[in-house]
Amino acid sequence: MTDASSPVAHLSPVRPATETAIDLDHIGKSFRMENGRELVAIDEVSLKIGKGEFVALLGPSGCGKSTILRLVAALEAPSRGRVVVEGREPEDLSRAHRLGVAFQDHALLPWLTISANVALPFQLAGRSVDRKRVEELIRLVGLAGFEQARPRQLSGGMRQRASIARSLVLHPDVLLLDEPFGALDAVTRRQMNVELQRIWTDERITTLLVTHSVEEALFLADRVVVMSGRPGRVIKTIEVPFERPRQPAIMRSAEFHDLVDELTLALEPEEAA
Amino acid sequence: MRPEPATPNRPLRMLKTALSRYWGVIAVLVIWQAWVSISGVNQIVLPQPVDVFRDLVAEPGIYLRNAGQTLLLAALGLILGMLLGTVIAVLAWSSTLLSGILTPLGLVFSSVPVVALIPVIARIMGYDLKTVLAIVVIISFFPAFVFTSAGLKTLPPGSSDLFRVLGASRWTRFTRLVLPSAVPSWMIAFRLAAPPAVLSAMLAEFLMGTSGLGYLFRSAASGFQTERALGTSVVATVISVLCFTFALWAERAVLRKWN
């Protein structure tokens, strides 16, 4: 907390109400099962995410949080309600190459080097590759020296870093993270959270993170939204009071622990009763 | 074939590995020679291995010319067949309508035995090299079609969503994701298709050709030049083994880079 005394008032955690970047307006999503029955994945969710805000969606598995992310990414269409991203249809954002994603599947192409994988969004957008930007991001995620390596030569954590670098390379307007560290061990995961927090503080992109880790959500996000199990709906929202840039030390503070307890209880209502 | 006495280390060790790997071949040659010498079988029924070797050394031109032709036809047919199989697999991938027509057609066409096809194609295309080439193309087509079709559908996990989210056009998606994804399967098809390409070229030459290894074998056998016929077999075996080894090496080299 070295910066606490320095004049960084504009970094205050509770942001003033700025323009809305992502607007989920009473959305619902149902899937038709093979036996003809209807499965309600999301009951009714309304959520506004401001420009430059980092929101974490927290919930048990199967609560439809990944589905929300897929709706924002235009990989699915809502059954009810409307999704508006940057004032437009979600497809417009991906068509304009303004969207960055990192999923639990790193989805690196095995035949490309790390450098070529990170540069891929440039090529898919039909732009010439900005070598400096690619190099800078590879360095930022701590993969310098592995530019010419292939994904299979790297550890799980390093692959996820490459996938994070790829999601940021085009300076996207919106960043979607779906359990990007879900497959990692606890130590690596914590380390990746610290690095992502540092990178994000530099870039300040509107971000929606889906996770089932309470600590991850609290450490990274400006606002944590808790969802209930199937059918998914929002049951709790808390503003995270920690200033940025956040040091790993805050994870040991009493305030952090209290919030962890509060969120954990919200996730397990049966135990609370 | 006695091991040389004690110049130890490398040469000896190499000889040892050679012996331990190929002793079966050597044993067959020794038993063959022994059997012919002891039982005194007629030369026409079974010549000595030494005679076969002598014929190979005495007339290398005949063997080389015919082997060269067979190999060239097999290679050309393999390339054309695989190209055709790949193109048709891509067409079937690009449209469900084409897939509905091409897939059953490809399956039916490729399950016709090649021996039955040869006379039909020879009658249509004439009794010459064109027919041999056509046979090899047909034989090579099938694995390329089946494996490329499968490979075009096995994309790396998550990559399909990634390309959509990054706003890739259909063409970019094809060239940067779908086609490269099919390369490992394509190499399996190549490894599987290479030996049969040589074999089917020889079979076609044997049945209706006027030149090439298959023809050389047939004309030698019917002219009672058994040592020439067996020499042809030796050359054919060597070519087949080399083709298989090359295809296996190529597959491994590509997969090392690809996976």
Short mmCIF file of C-alpha atoms in Angstrom, two decimals, chain B residues 64-249:
data_model
loop_
_atom_site.label_atom_id
_atom_site.label_comp_id
_atom_site.label_asym_id
_atom_site.label_seq_id
_atom_site.Cartn_x
_atom_site.Cartn_y
_atom_site.Cartn_z
CA LEU B 64 16.84 -49.09 -63.02
CA ARG B 65 14.87 -48.02 -66.07
CA ASN B 66 11.78 -50.00 -65.12
CA ALA B 67 12.01 -49.17 -61.42
CA GLY B 68 12.41 -45.52 -62.30
CA GLN B 69 9.31 -45.59 -64.41
CA THR B 70 7.25 -47.36 -61.77
CA LEU B 71 8.46 -45.03 -59.07
CA LEU B 72 7.75 -41.95 -61.18
CA LEU B 73 4.23 -43.13 -61.99
CA ALA B 74 3.60 -44.01 -58.35
CA ALA B 75 4.85 -40.61 -57.13
CA LEU B 76 2.92 -38.65 -59.75
CA GLY B 77 -0.24 -40.68 -59.12
CA LEU B 78 0.18 -40.25 -55.38
CA ILE B 79 0.49 -36.48 -55.68
CA LEU B 80 -2.45 -36.16 -58.07
CA GLY B 81 -4.61 -38.55 -56.06
CA MET B 82 -3.92 -36.78 -52.79
CA LEU B 83 -4.50 -33.40 -54.40
CA LEU B 84 -7.83 -34.60 -55.77
CA GLY B 85 -8.82 -36.15 -52.43
CA THR B 86 -7.92 -32.96 -50.59
CA VAL B 87 -9.79 -30.69 -53.00
CA ILE B 88 -12.91 -32.86 -52.86
CA ALA B 89 -12.70 -33.04 -49.05
CA VAL B 90 -12.51 -29.24 -48.93
CA LEU B 91 -15.49 -28.93 -51.31
CA ALA B 92 -17.48 -31.36 -49.15
CA TRP B 93 -16.47 -29.34 -46.07
CA SER B 94 -17.54 -26.04 -47.63
CA SER B 95 -21.12 -27.03 -48.36
CA THR B 96 -23.52 -29.56 -46.89
CA LEU B 97 -25.08 -30.03 -50.32
CA LEU B 98 -21.77 -31.02 -51.92
CA SER B 99 -20.96 -33.15 -48.89
CA GLY B 100 -24.20 -35.06 -49.36
CA ILE B 101 -23.25 -35.86 -52.95
CA LEU B 102 -19.50 -36.35 -52.68
CA THR B 103 -19.14 -38.36 -49.49
CA PRO B 104 -21.22 -41.41 -50.49
CA LEU B 105 -19.79 -41.24 -54.00
CA GLY B 106 -16.24 -41.27 -52.66
CA LEU B 107 -17.03 -44.18 -50.36
CA VAL B 108 -18.67 -46.29 -53.08
CA PHE B 109 -15.97 -45.54 -55.60
CA SER B 110 -13.17 -46.46 -53.22
CA SER B 111 -14.70 -49.74 -52.06
CA VAL B 112 -14.54 -51.20 -55.60
CA PRO B 113 -11.53 -53.57 -55.61
CA VAL B 114 -8.66 -52.19 -57.64
CA VAL B 115 -8.18 -55.45 -59.56
CA ALA B 116 -11.72 -55.13 -60.89
CA LEU B 117 -11.13 -51.51 -61.87
CA ILE B 118 -7.97 -52.09 -63.89
CA PRO B 119 -9.54 -53.84 -66.94
CA VAL B 120 -12.40 -51.34 -67.06
CA ILE B 121 -10.12 -48.32 -66.96
CA ALA B 122 -7.71 -49.93 -69.42
CA ARG B 123 -10.54 -50.37 -71.90
CA ILE B 124 -11.50 -46.73 -71.53
CA MET B 125 -8.07 -45.12 -71.41
CA GLY B 126 -5.99 -47.57 -73.42
CA TYR B 127 -3.37 -50.11 -72.45
CA ASP B 128 -0.61 -47.69 -71.55
CA LEU B 129 0.89 -45.50 -68.87
CA LYS B 130 -2.22 -43.33 -68.58
CA THR B 131 -4.15 -46.26 -67.14
CA VAL B 132 -1.39 -47.09 -64.64
CA LEU B 133 -1.40 -43.48 -63.54
CA ALA B 134 -5.19 -43.42 -63.26
CA ILE B 135 -5.14 -46.52 -61.04
CA VAL B 136 -2.59 -44.96 -58.68
CA VAL B 137 -4.61 -41.74 -58.54
CA ILE B 138 -7.76 -43.66 -57.60
CA ILE B 139 -5.93 -45.66 -54.92
CA SER B 140 -4.33 -42.54 -53.42
CA PHE B 141 -7.53 -40.54 -53.56
CA PHE B 142 -9.39 -42.40 -50.87
CA PRO B 143 -7.14 -41.98 -47.80
CA ALA B 144 -6.57 -38.33 -48.70
CA PHE B 145 -10.32 -37.74 -48.95
CA VAL B 146 -11.22 -39.55 -45.71
CA PHE B 147 -8.40 -38.20 -43.56
CA THR B 148 -8.59 -34.64 -44.87
CA SER B 149 -12.35 -34.64 -44.28
CA ALA B 150 -11.80 -35.74 -40.69
CA GLY B 151 -8.89 -33.34 -40.19
CA LEU B 152 -10.88 -30.33 -41.39
CA LYS B 153 -13.30 -30.95 -38.53
CA THR B 154 -10.81 -31.54 -35.68
CA LEU B 155 -9.94 -28.00 -34.64
CA PRO B 156 -7.86 -27.25 -31.54
CA PRO B 157 -10.14 -26.83 -28.47
CA GLY B 158 -11.60 -23.35 -28.16
CA SER B 159 -10.11 -22.15 -31.45
CA SER B 160 -13.44 -21.98 -33.25
CA ASP B 161 -14.90 -19.59 -30.65
CA LEU B 162 -11.67 -17.62 -30.64
CA PHE B 163 -11.84 -17.00 -34.39
CA ARG B 164 -15.47 -15.89 -34.13
CA VAL B 165 -14.75 -13.53 -31.25
CA LEU B 166 -11.77 -12.06 -33.09
CA GLY B 167 -14.01 -11.38 -36.07
CA ALA B 168 -12.23 -13.62 -38.58
CA SER B 169 -13.77 -13.80 -42.04
CA ARG B 170 -14.82 -17.17 -43.44
CA TRP B 171 -11.80 -17.22 -45.75
CA THR B 172 -9.32 -16.27 -42.99
CA ARG B 173 -10.86 -18.91 -40.79
CA PHE B 174 -10.33 -21.48 -43.54
CA THR B 175 -6.75 -20.60 -44.37
CA ARG B 176 -5.52 -19.88 -40.85
CA LEU B 177 -7.45 -22.43 -38.81
CA VAL B 178 -9.26 -25.15 -40.73
CA LEU B 179 -6.61 -26.00 -43.32
CA PRO B 180 -3.64 -26.05 -40.89
CA SER B 181 -5.73 -28.19 -38.51
CA ALA B 182 -6.00 -30.84 -41.21
CA VAL B 183 -2.25 -31.14 -41.76
CA PRO B 184 -1.59 -33.94 -39.20
CA SER B 185 -4.43 -36.03 -40.63
CA TRP B 186 -3.18 -35.30 -44.12
CA MET B 187 0.26 -36.62 -43.20
CA ILE B 188 -1.32 -39.83 -41.88
CA ALA B 189 -3.08 -40.18 -45.23
CA PHE B 190 0.24 -39.66 -46.99
CA ARG B 191 1.95 -42.34 -44.90
CA LEU B 192 -0.91 -44.76 -45.53
CA ALA B 193 -1.17 -44.01 -49.25
CA ALA B 194 2.51 -44.09 -50.25
CA PRO B 195 3.17 -47.88 -50.13
CA PRO B 196 -0.12 -48.83 -51.88
CA ALA B 197 0.69 -46.28 -54.59
CA VAL B 198 3.82 -48.25 -55.51
CA LEU B 199 2.00 -51.54 -55.16
CA SER B 200 -0.94 -50.52 -57.34
CA ALA B 201 1.39 -49.11 -60.01
CA MET B 202 3.15 -52.48 -60.17
CA LEU B 203 -0.15 -54.37 -60.18
CA ALA B 204 -1.46 -52.30 -63.07
CA GLU B 205 1.78 -52.82 -64.99
CA PHE B 206 1.61 -56.52 -64.24
CA LEU B 207 -1.92 -56.86 -65.54
CA MET B 208 -1.89 -54.62 -68.61
CA GLY B 209 1.36 -52.70 -68.87
CA THR B 210 4.10 -52.82 -71.45
CA SER B 211 6.87 -51.51 -69.22
CA GLY B 212 7.76 -50.93 -65.57
CA LEU B 213 8.58 -53.31 -62.73
CA GLY B 214 5.23 -55.11 -62.84
CA TYR B 215 5.61 -55.80 -66.53
CA LEU B 216 9.25 -56.83 -66.09
CA PHE B 217 8.17 -59.38 -63.52
CA ARG B 218 5.43 -60.80 -65.70
CA SER B 219 7.53 -61.07 -68.84
CA ALA B 220 10.45 -62.62 -66.92
CA ALA B 221 8.21 -65.13 -65.18
CA SER B 222 6.44 -66.18 -68.37
CA GLY B 223 9.80 -66.45 -70.14
CA PHE B 224 11.14 -68.74 -67.39
CA GLN B 225 13.81 -66.18 -66.42
CA THR B 226 13.17 -66.91 -62.79
CA GLU B 227 16.27 -65.11 -61.54
CA ARG B 228 15.10 -61.95 -63.36
CA ALA B 229 11.64 -62.29 -61.82
CA LEU B 230 13.11 -62.69 -58.37
CA GLY B 231 15.50 -59.78 -58.98
CA THR B 232 12.47 -57.66 -59.82
CA SER B 233 10.89 -58.72 -56.54
CA VAL B 234 14.00 -57.68 -54.67
CA VAL B 235 13.97 -54.24 -56.31
CA ALA B 236 10.22 -53.87 -55.65
CA THR B 237 10.71 -54.78 -52.00
CA VAL B 238 13.52 -52.28 -51.58
CA ILE B 239 11.40 -49.54 -53.18
CA SER B 240 8.40 -50.34 -50.99
CA VAL B 241 10.48 -50.29 -47.81
CA LEU B 242 12.12 -47.01 -48.84
CA CYS B 243 8.76 -45.41 -49.65
CA PHE B 244 7.29 -46.48 -46.35
CA THR B 245 10.33 -45.26 -44.41
CA PHE B 246 10.27 -41.93 -46.22
CA ALA B 247 6.55 -41.44 -45.60
CA LEU B 248 6.95 -42.32 -41.92
CA TRP B 249 9.86 -39.92 -41.58
#
